[in-house]
mmCIF file of C-alpha atoms in Angstrom:
data_model
loop_
_atom_site.group_PDB
_atom_site.id
_atom_site.type_symbol
_atom_site.label_atom_id
_atom_site.label_comp_id
_atom_site.label_asym_id
_atom_site.label_seq_id
_atom_site.Cartn_x
_atom_site.Cartn_y
_atom_site.Cartn_z
ATOM 1 C CA MET A 281 157.740 88.167 126.409
ATOM 2 C CA GLU A 282 160.669 87.656 124.015
ATOM 3 C CA LEU A 283 161.959 90.795 122.522
ATOM 4 C CA GLY A 284 161.089 90.632 118.863
ATOM 5 C CA GLN A 285 163.330 87.717 117.694
ATOM 6 C CA THR A 286 166.363 88.162 119.986
ATOM 7 C CA GLY A 287 166.029 85.306 122.171
ATOM 8 C CA ILE A 288 165.976 87.965 124.992
ATOM 9 C CA TYR A 289 162.961 87.767 127.212
ATOM 10 C CA THR A 290 161.933 91.166 128.803
ATOM 11 C CA PRO A 291 159.266 91.892 131.433
ATOM 12 C CA SER A 292 156.471 94.056 130.566
ATOM 13 C CA MET A 293 158.012 97.115 132.624
ATOM 14 C CA ILE A 294 161.527 98.175 131.863
ATOM 15 C CA ILE A 295 163.170 100.414 134.652
ATOM 16 C CA GLY A 296 163.958 103.796 133.303
ATOM 17 C CA THR A 297 166.861 105.455 134.817
ATOM 18 C CA SER A 298 166.665 109.140 134.024
ATOM 19 C CA SER A 299 165.736 110.133 137.644
ATOM 20 C CA LEU A 300 169.262 108.605 138.547
ATOM 21 C CA GLY A 301 170.799 111.365 136.463
ATOM 22 C CA ASN A 302 168.961 114.194 138.289
ATOM 23 C CA LEU A 303 166.076 114.442 135.948
ATOM 24 C CA TYR A 304 164.082 117.563 137.151
ATOM 25 C CA ASP A 305 165.249 117.124 140.633
ATOM 26 C CA ALA A 306 168.753 116.246 142.546
ATOM 27 C CA THR A 307 168.180 113.677 144.984
ATOM 28 C CA PRO A 308 170.872 111.863 147.268
ATOM 29 C CA TYR A 309 172.503 108.636 146.263
ATOM 30 C CA GLU A 310 170.958 106.852 149.243
ATOM 31 C CA GLN A 311 167.264 107.570 147.857
ATOM 32 C CA LYS A 312 168.759 106.294 144.415
ATOM 33 C CA LEU A 313 169.972 103.263 145.915
ATOM 34 C CA GLU A 314 166.709 102.442 147.558
ATOM 35 C CA LEU A 315 165.048 102.848 144.108
ATOM 36 C CA VAL A 316 167.387 100.329 142.426
ATOM 37 C CA MET A 317 166.891 98.152 145.504
ATOM 38 C CA ALA A 318 163.297 98.223 145.264
ATOM 39 C CA SER A 319 163.116 97.685 141.434
ATOM 40 C CA LEU A 320 165.310 94.466 142.089
ATOM 41 C CA ASP A 321 162.823 93.049 144.477
ATOM 42 C CA PHE A 322 159.639 93.814 142.197
ATOM 43 C CA PHE A 323 161.519 91.752 139.287
ATOM 44 C CA PRO A 324 163.484 88.915 141.144
ATOM 45 C CA ASP A 325 163.037 86.677 138.023
ATOM 46 C CA GLY A 326 164.977 89.189 135.577
ATOM 47 C CA ILE A 327 165.132 92.954 135.427
ATOM 48 C CA VAL A 328 165.895 95.388 132.431
ATOM 49 C CA PHE A 329 167.395 98.867 133.236
ATOM 50 C CA ASP A 330 167.166 101.425 130.430
ATOM 51 C CA SER A 331 169.829 104.066 130.605
ATOM 52 C CA ALA A 332 171.774 106.468 128.353
ATOM 53 C CA GLY A 333 174.952 108.753 128.445
ATOM 54 C CA LYS A 334 172.614 111.774 127.860
ATOM 55 C CA TYR A 335 170.941 111.097 131.262
ATOM 56 C CA GLY A 336 172.575 113.558 133.569
ATOM 57 C CA ALA A 337 175.763 113.592 131.231
ATOM 58 C CA GLY A 338 176.667 109.878 132.519
ATOM 59 C CA LEU A 339 175.348 110.363 135.888
ATOM 60 C CA ALA A 340 172.359 107.819 135.554
ATOM 61 C CA LEU A 341 174.954 105.062 134.176
ATOM 62 C CA GLU A 342 177.538 105.970 136.930
ATOM 63 C CA THR A 343 174.822 105.775 139.601
ATOM 64 C CA LEU A 344 173.266 102.431 138.369
ATOM 65 C CA GLY A 345 176.598 100.883 138.226
ATOM 66 C CA GLN A 346 177.376 102.067 141.705
ATOM 67 C CA ALA A 347 174.213 100.792 143.015
ATOM 68 C CA LEU A 348 174.346 97.345 141.465
ATOM 69 C CA TYR A 349 177.983 97.122 142.647
ATOM 70 C CA ASP A 350 177.158 98.148 146.168
ATOM 71 C CA LEU A 351 174.065 95.762 146.121
ATOM 72 C CA GLN A 352 176.420 92.912 144.915
ATOM 73 C CA VAL A 353 174.009 92.010 142.280
ATOM 74 C CA PRO A 354 175.281 89.188 140.120
ATOM 75 C CA LYS A 355 176.026 90.500 136.583
ATOM 76 C CA ASP A 356 173.751 87.473 134.999
ATOM 77 C CA ASN A 357 170.660 88.885 136.929
ATOM 78 C CA VAL A 358 170.479 92.231 135.236
ATOM 79 C CA LEU A 359 170.122 93.440 131.603
ATOM 80 C CA ILE A 360 171.255 97.027 130.855
ATOM 81 C CA SER A 361 170.025 98.919 127.674
ATOM 82 C CA ASN A 362 172.353 101.732 126.717
ATOM 83 C CA LYS A 363 171.367 104.339 124.376
ATOM 84 C CA LEU A 364 174.674 105.697 122.805
ATOM 85 C CA GLY A 365 175.452 108.842 121.086
ATOM 86 C CA TRP A 366 176.343 111.164 124.003
ATOM 87 C CA ARG A 367 179.956 111.600 125.785
ATOM 88 C CA ARG A 368 180.607 112.908 129.118
ATOM 89 C CA THR A 369 182.622 116.382 128.862
ATOM 90 C CA PRO A 370 183.853 118.984 131.367
ATOM 91 C CA LEU A 371 181.228 121.476 132.757
ATOM 92 C CA THR A 372 182.372 124.903 131.911
ATOM 93 C CA GLY A 373 179.159 126.810 132.956
ATOM 94 C CA THR A 374 176.797 126.669 135.688
ATOM 95 C CA GLU A 375 174.594 124.159 133.957
ATOM 96 C CA PRO A 376 174.781 121.805 130.999
ATOM 97 C CA THR A 377 174.282 122.920 127.650
ATOM 98 C CA PHE A 378 172.075 120.136 126.394
ATOM 99 C CA GLU A 379 168.206 120.302 127.532
ATOM 100 C CA ARG A 380 168.650 123.376 129.680
ATOM 101 C CA ASP A 381 166.555 123.440 132.900
ATOM 102 C CA VAL A 382 165.756 119.839 132.861
ATOM 103 C CA TRP A 383 168.894 118.144 134.455
ATOM 104 C CA LYS A 384 169.703 119.504 137.975
ATOM 105 C CA GLU A 385 173.023 119.835 139.752
ATOM 106 C CA LEU A 386 175.217 118.081 137.278
ATOM 107 C CA ALA A 387 179.080 117.780 137.722
ATOM 108 C CA TYR A 388 179.517 117.128 133.868
ATOM 109 C CA ASP A 389 178.283 118.358 130.451
ATOM 110 C CA ALA A 390 177.639 115.903 127.540
ATOM 111 C CA VAL A 391 178.056 116.354 123.905
ATOM 112 C CA GLN A 392 176.398 114.398 120.963
ATOM 113 C CA GLU A 393 179.024 112.043 119.321
ATOM 114 C CA ILE A 394 177.596 109.857 116.420
ATOM 115 C CA SER A 395 179.991 108.102 114.015
ATOM 116 C CA TYR A 396 181.726 104.818 113.806
ATOM 117 C CA GLN A 397 184.338 105.852 116.325
ATOM 118 C CA GLY A 398 181.895 107.849 118.431
ATOM 119 C CA ILE A 399 179.602 105.084 119.188
ATOM 120 C CA LEU A 400 182.465 102.912 120.149
ATOM 121 C CA ASN A 401 183.667 105.441 122.498
ATOM 122 C CA CYS A 402 180.149 105.938 123.985
ATOM 123 C CA PHE A 403 179.893 102.126 124.447
ATOM 124 C CA GLU A 404 183.496 101.960 126.311
ATOM 125 C CA GLU A 405 182.607 104.824 128.352
ATOM 126 C CA GLY A 406 179.133 103.613 129.197
ATOM 127 C CA ASN A 407 180.630 100.314 130.470
ATOM 128 C CA GLU A 408 183.119 102.075 132.476
ATOM 129 C CA LEU A 409 180.597 104.217 134.278
ATOM 130 C CA LEU A 410 178.377 100.888 134.535
ATOM 131 C CA LYS A 411 181.674 99.482 136.620
ATOM 132 C CA GLY A 412 181.564 96.261 134.587
ATOM 133 C CA PHE A 413 178.015 95.747 134.303
ATOM 134 C CA ASP A 414 178.104 95.755 130.544
ATOM 135 C CA ALA A 415 175.112 97.039 128.349
ATOM 136 C CA GLN A 416 173.650 94.052 126.078
ATOM 137 C CA LEU A 417 171.042 96.119 124.445
ATOM 138 C CA VAL A 418 172.618 99.098 122.689
ATOM 139 C CA SER A 419 171.071 101.774 120.330
ATOM 140 C CA ILE A 420 171.711 105.043 118.937
ATOM 141 C CA HIS A 421 170.145 107.639 120.973
ATOM 142 C CA ASP A 422 168.549 110.789 119.502
ATOM 143 C CA PRO A 423 169.425 110.450 115.952
ATOM 144 C CA ASP A 424 166.634 112.596 115.258
ATOM 145 C CA GLU A 425 168.134 115.680 117.330
ATOM 146 C CA TYR A 426 171.565 114.841 115.133
ATOM 147 C CA LEU A 427 169.708 115.102 111.936
ATOM 148 C CA ASN A 428 167.622 118.342 113.023
ATOM 149 C CA GLN A 429 170.827 120.078 113.684
ATOM 150 C CA SER A 430 171.643 120.039 109.810
ATOM 151 C CA ASP A 431 171.870 123.298 108.145
ATOM 152 C CA SER A 432 171.537 121.946 104.559
ATOM 153 C CA PRO A 433 170.301 118.992 102.473
ATOM 154 C CA LYS A 434 173.808 117.975 102.102
ATOM 155 C CA ASP A 435 174.726 118.328 105.789
ATOM 156 C CA TYR A 436 171.496 116.399 106.391
ATOM 157 C CA GLU A 437 172.671 113.351 104.466
ATOM 158 C CA LYS A 438 176.339 113.526 105.850
ATOM 159 C CA ARG A 439 174.738 113.282 109.320
ATOM 160 C CA PHE A 440 172.391 110.354 108.262
ATOM 161 C CA ALA A 441 175.694 108.644 106.943
ATOM 162 C CA ASP A 442 177.280 109.385 110.303
ATOM 163 C CA ILE A 443 174.272 107.391 111.862
ATOM 164 C CA LEU A 444 174.576 104.332 109.452
ATOM 165 C CA GLU A 445 178.507 104.260 110.365
ATOM 166 C CA GLY A 446 177.309 104.185 114.047
ATOM 167 C CA TYR A 447 175.348 101.167 113.260
ATOM 168 C CA ALA A 448 177.985 99.473 111.463
ATOM 169 C CA ALA A 449 180.120 99.775 114.809
ATOM 170 C CA LEU A 450 177.172 98.280 116.756
ATOM 171 C CA GLU A 451 176.946 95.460 114.154
ATOM 172 C CA GLU A 452 180.571 94.849 114.936
ATOM 173 C CA LEU A 453 180.018 94.619 118.730
ATOM 174 C CA LYS A 454 177.130 92.070 118.138
ATOM 175 C CA LYS A 455 179.412 89.907 115.766
ATOM 176 C CA ALA A 456 181.985 90.021 118.403
ATOM 177 C CA GLY A 457 179.577 88.819 121.118
ATOM 178 C CA LYS A 458 179.881 91.947 123.118
ATOM 179 C CA VAL A 459 176.190 92.955 122.920
ATOM 180 C CA LYS A 460 173.235 90.637 122.338
ATOM 181 C CA ALA A 461 170.917 93.113 120.172
ATOM 182 C CA ILE A 462 170.809 96.465 118.402
ATOM 183 C CA GLY A 463 168.051 98.891 118.411
ATOM 184 C CA VAL A 464 167.393 102.561 118.256
ATOM 185 C CA GLY A 465 165.654 105.206 120.417
ATOM 186 C CA SER A 466 163.971 108.265 119.046
ATOM 187 C CA LYS A 467 161.429 110.941 119.811
ATOM 188 C CA ASP A 468 160.691 111.134 116.184
ATOM 189 C CA TRP A 469 159.414 107.760 114.961
ATOM 190 C CA LYS A 470 159.811 108.633 111.308
ATOM 191 C CA VAL A 471 163.525 108.729 111.830
ATOM 192 C CA ILE A 472 163.323 105.338 113.215
ATOM 193 C CA GLN A 473 161.332 104.214 110.193
ATOM 194 C CA LYS A 474 164.202 105.674 107.865
ATOM 195 C CA ILE A 475 166.970 103.913 109.719
ATOM 196 C CA TYR A 476 164.935 100.667 109.529
ATOM 197 C CA ARG A 477 164.959 100.910 105.824
ATOM 198 C CA HIS A 478 168.656 100.937 105.911
ATOM 199 C CA PHE A 479 169.641 98.635 108.777
ATOM 200 C CA PRO A 480 167.983 95.596 110.087
ATOM 201 C CA LEU A 481 167.245 96.433 113.673
ATOM 202 C CA ASP A 482 166.410 93.955 116.311
ATOM 203 C CA TRP A 483 164.152 96.205 118.372
ATOM 204 C CA VAL A 484 163.279 99.977 118.463
ATOM 205 C CA MET A 485 162.354 102.372 121.260
ATOM 206 C CA ILE A 486 159.630 104.872 120.594
ATOM 207 C CA ALA A 487 159.553 107.894 122.793
ATOM 208 C CA ASN A 488 156.705 110.626 123.361
ATOM 209 C CA SER A 489 155.215 109.318 120.043
ATOM 210 C CA MET A 490 152.604 106.514 120.816
ATOM 211 C CA THR A 491 150.434 107.397 123.971
ATOM 212 C CA VAL A 492 147.015 107.675 124.955
ATOM 213 C CA TYR A 493 147.080 111.390 124.141
ATOM 214 C CA ASP A 494 148.950 111.168 120.723
ATOM 215 C CA HIS A 495 148.759 108.037 118.555
ATOM 216 C CA PRO A 496 149.131 108.771 114.781
ATOM 217 C CA MET A 497 147.478 106.267 112.657
ATOM 218 C CA GLU A 498 150.625 106.285 110.333
ATOM 219 C CA LEU A 499 152.812 105.077 113.264
ATOM 220 C CA PHE A 500 150.389 102.441 114.352
ATOM 221 C CA GLY A 501 150.676 101.019 110.921
ATOM 222 C CA PHE A 502 154.407 101.017 111.047
ATOM 223 C CA MET A 503 154.144 99.239 114.380
ATOM 224 C CA ARG A 504 151.891 96.619 112.734
ATOM 225 C CA LEU A 505 154.790 96.089 109.964
ATOM 226 C CA LEU A 506 157.596 95.978 112.678
ATOM 227 C CA GLU A 507 155.405 93.072 114.476
ATOM 228 C CA LYS A 508 155.034 91.274 111.365
ATOM 229 C CA GLU A 509 158.728 91.413 110.771
ATOM 230 C CA GLY A 510 159.576 90.268 114.183
ATOM 231 C CA VAL A 511 161.092 93.604 115.496
ATOM 232 C CA GLY A 512 160.664 94.114 119.246
ATOM 233 C CA ILE A 513 159.000 97.285 120.275
ATOM 234 C CA ILE A 514 159.632 99.141 123.624
ATOM 235 C CA ASN A 515 157.318 102.218 124.211
ATOM 236 C CA SER A 516 158.656 104.873 126.266
ATOM 237 C CA ALA A 517 157.747 108.322 127.705
ATOM 238 C CA VAL A 518 154.042 107.199 127.895
ATOM 239 C CA PHE A 519 153.124 110.025 130.255
ATOM 240 C CA HIS A 520 154.741 112.635 128.212
ATOM 241 C CA SER A 521 157.265 113.702 130.855
ATOM 242 C CA GLY A 522 154.477 113.145 133.565
ATOM 243 C CA PHE A 523 152.021 115.689 132.185
ATOM 244 C CA LEU A 524 149.454 112.922 131.581
ATOM 245 C CA VAL A 525 149.430 112.061 135.278
ATOM 246 C CA GLY A 526 149.581 115.604 136.679
ATOM 247 C CA GLY A 527 153.039 116.904 136.016
ATOM 248 C CA ASP A 528 154.084 120.477 134.798
ATOM 249 C CA TYR A 529 156.247 119.142 132.053
ATOM 250 C CA PHE A 530 155.223 118.072 128.694
ATOM 251 C CA ASP A 531 157.963 116.333 126.712
ATOM 252 C CA TYR A 532 160.574 117.942 128.771
ATOM 253 C CA ARG A 533 159.154 121.370 128.448
ATOM 254 C CA LYS A 534 157.470 123.276 131.286
ATOM 255 C CA MET A 535 153.810 123.998 130.523
ATOM 256 C CA ASN A 536 152.179 127.272 131.117
ATOM 257 C CA GLU A 537 148.271 126.971 131.518
ATOM 258 C CA THR A 538 147.756 130.477 130.438
ATOM 259 C CA ASP A 539 149.654 130.082 127.264
ATOM 260 C CA PRO A 540 146.900 129.437 124.226
ATOM 261 C CA GLU A 541 149.069 126.962 122.666
ATOM 262 C CA ASN A 542 149.102 124.866 125.768
ATOM 263 C CA ARG A 543 145.250 125.069 126.378
ATOM 264 C CA LYS A 544 144.334 122.049 124.270
ATOM 265 C CA LYS A 545 146.850 119.834 126.198
ATOM 266 C CA TYR A 546 145.367 120.962 129.612
ATOM 267 C CA LYS A 547 141.630 120.683 128.154
ATOM 268 C CA TRP A 548 142.280 116.970 127.187
ATOM 269 C CA ARG A 549 144.036 116.300 130.481
ATOM 270 C CA GLU A 550 140.819 117.864 132.344
ATOM 271 C CA GLN A 551 138.520 115.545 130.400
ATOM 272 C CA PHE A 552 140.839 112.355 130.930
ATOM 273 C CA PHE A 553 141.042 112.967 134.626
ATOM 274 C CA SER A 554 137.253 113.409 134.904
ATOM 275 C CA LEU A 555 136.762 110.269 132.993
ATOM 276 C CA CYS A 556 139.223 108.251 134.980
ATOM 277 C CA LYS A 557 137.652 109.491 138.128
ATOM 278 C CA SER A 558 134.226 108.478 137.158
ATOM 279 C CA CYS A 559 135.309 104.926 136.004
ATOM 280 C CA GLU A 560 137.631 104.745 139.132
ATOM 281 C CA VAL A 561 140.861 104.119 137.093
ATOM 282 C CA ASP A 562 144.192 105.730 137.914
ATOM 283 C CA PRO A 563 145.323 108.069 134.894
ATOM 284 C CA ALA A 564 148.835 106.095 135.175
ATOM 285 C CA HIS A 565 146.937 102.832 134.795
ATOM 286 C CA ALA A 566 145.183 104.143 131.543
ATOM 287 C CA CYS A 567 148.324 105.437 129.985
ATOM 288 C CA ILE A 568 150.271 102.289 130.704
ATOM 289 C CA GLN A 569 147.673 99.911 129.476
ATOM 290 C CA PHE A 570 147.026 101.807 126.233
ATOM 291 C CA ALA A 571 150.595 101.944 125.562
ATOM 292 C CA LEU A 572 151.151 98.413 126.250
ATOM 293 C CA GLN A 573 148.375 96.908 124.243
ATOM 294 C CA LEU A 574 149.426 98.446 121.068
ATOM 295 C CA PRO A 575 150.797 96.201 118.141
ATOM 296 C CA GLY A 576 154.133 94.697 118.615
ATOM 297 C CA VAL A 577 154.889 96.173 121.940
ATOM 298 C CA ASN A 578 157.063 94.051 124.334
ATOM 299 C CA SER A 579 157.477 96.426 127.187
ATOM 300 C CA LEU A 580 157.323 99.797 128.541
ATOM 301 C CA ALA A 581 160.124 101.847 129.739
ATOM 302 C CA LEU A 582 159.034 103.623 132.895
ATOM 303 C CA ASN A 583 160.667 106.056 135.220
ATOM 304 C CA SER A 584 159.947 107.195 138.647
ATOM 305 C CA THR A 585 161.422 108.623 141.714
ATOM 306 C CA SER A 586 159.067 107.024 143.815
ATOM 307 C CA ILE A 587 159.199 103.421 145.069
ATOM 308 C CA LYS A 588 155.325 103.141 145.421
ATOM 309 C CA ARG A 589 155.068 104.394 141.996
ATOM 310 C CA ILE A 590 157.311 101.749 140.560
ATOM 311 C CA GLN A 591 155.489 99.205 142.410
ATOM 312 C CA ALA A 592 152.093 100.677 141.212
ATOM 313 C CA ASN A 593 153.299 100.809 137.488
ATOM 314 C CA ALA A 594 154.510 97.428 137.701
ATOM 315 C CA GLU A 595 151.014 96.067 138.706
ATOM 316 C CA PHE A 596 149.243 98.474 136.268
ATOM 317 C CA CYS A 597 151.269 96.818 133.516
ATOM 318 C CA GLU A 598 149.681 93.224 134.688
ATOM 319 C CA SER A 599 146.052 94.645 134.887
ATOM 320 C CA PRO A 600 144.175 95.093 131.887
ATOM 321 C CA ILE A 601 141.279 97.827 131.843
ATOM 322 C CA ARG A 602 137.889 96.770 130.781
ATOM 323 C CA ASP A 603 136.500 97.622 127.410
ATOM 324 C CA SER A 604 133.909 100.202 128.814
ATOM 325 C CA PHE A 605 136.552 102.624 129.738
ATOM 326 C CA TRP A 606 138.173 102.420 126.386
ATOM 327 C CA ASP A 607 134.649 102.766 124.644
ATOM 328 C CA ALA A 608 133.897 105.967 126.908
ATOM 329 C CA CYS A 609 137.343 107.476 125.594
ATOM 330 C CA LYS A 610 136.320 107.014 122.219
ATOM 331 C CA GLU A 611 132.979 108.490 122.581
ATOM 332 C CA LEU A 612 134.588 111.602 124.167
ATOM 333 C CA GLY A 613 137.185 111.988 121.473
ATOM 334 C CA LEU A 614 140.035 111.377 123.854
ATOM 335 C CA ILE A 615 141.353 108.613 121.551
ATOM 336 C CA ALA A 616 141.302 108.494 117.740
ATOM 337 C CA ASP A 617 138.310 107.100 115.885
ATOM 338 C CA TYR A 618 140.733 104.510 113.784
ATOM 339 C CA LEU A 619 141.110 102.522 117.118
ATOM 340 C CA SER A 620 137.461 101.463 117.131
ATOM 341 C CA GLU A 621 138.420 98.233 115.408
ATOM 342 C CA PHE A 622 141.544 97.580 117.425
ATOM 343 C CA LYS A 623 140.907 95.768 120.753
ATOM 344 C CA LEU A 624 142.777 97.583 123.298
ATOM 345 C CA ASN A 625 142.062 94.768 126.035
ATOM 346 C CA LYS A 626 143.752 91.829 124.775
ATOM 347 C CA ALA A 627 142.940 89.965 127.962
ATOM 348 C CA GLU A 628 139.278 89.694 126.769
#
C-alpha cells in the first residue's frame, strides 16, 4: 500500500527494531542477526525497518546496519525509517539516564537533541551507525517528551520552535534528495496534530494511542482527516508494550496487579483473553487487525524477539477477523460504542 502520497509502497507490517537495542532484555548479536534474516525472508518483495537513535542509545541502528552488512543485503532492497532526536553520549553510570529499567546492558547513554543542527547531527550519526544503509523515512522522535520538559509557557513555545527548526532541517534533506518522506513519531497524538498544523507531513506514526484497548474518538476523527488529506499513517505499539498479549509492561512501565490503579487494565485484559479464547482468536491477531483496519492506516510497526512471532504477526496482518468477534467486543464494552457504525472488517 502506498504511504500517503509519497510514492513509497510499504507492506502492512513494518519491522520494529527496539529489541535490537536490548529493550527489556539483552540478547546476543547472533540471535539478533537471525531475527533480521528471518524478517528479510518474510518480506522478499520489499521490507521496511523502523528504528531510532533512542533505541538502546543507537544500539538498534548499529545492530541493524551490521546485520544488513553481514548478510550482504542490497541497499535498494531495504527501506529504513529513522526517528531522529536522540544522540549517543558516553555512559557515566551503571545504566542510561533515559527510560530507566527498560534498556538493558547498554554501552552508551543518549540525550535528546532537537533543533535545526541537532536533527542534522542525528541524521548523520544514524547513517553512520547504519553502515551506509541510509534512512529514507525520517521523523522527529518523541516531540511530546521534549515539550513535556518545559517549565513555563515561554519555555514550551521555545521548545516548539526548536521542533519546527528541526523540520526545516528535514525539509532541506528532502529537497536535496537525501530522504524520501518526512513524518513524526509521538506517543501523544495531540502533539502530532499540533505539528501538522504548522508543517505539511508526509506520514505520521501514532504510538500507544490507537489500540483495541484505547481508541479516543477525537483521534479517530483526526485520522479520518489525515486519510482525506493524503497523509500516511503508521500505527505502532499496538500491544501497549506487550501487556495486551500477556506481558508485564504497559507503555514501558512495569505493572503490578495489586495496584488499584492498574486493576482496570488487568480486568480489561481478563475479559479480552476470555473472549479471544471462546472465539478461537489469538489476542495478538485481534490487536493487529483492530489497529490495521482504522482510517488511513497503511502499516503497523511491530517488534518482537521471536522469529515465530514475527511470522505469525505478518500472517495476522493479512487475515481479517470475522464481524461476530468485533460485535462481541462491542457488547462486552471492550471497544467503544462510537465504533458501532465503523466496519472493522474491510475485507467483507
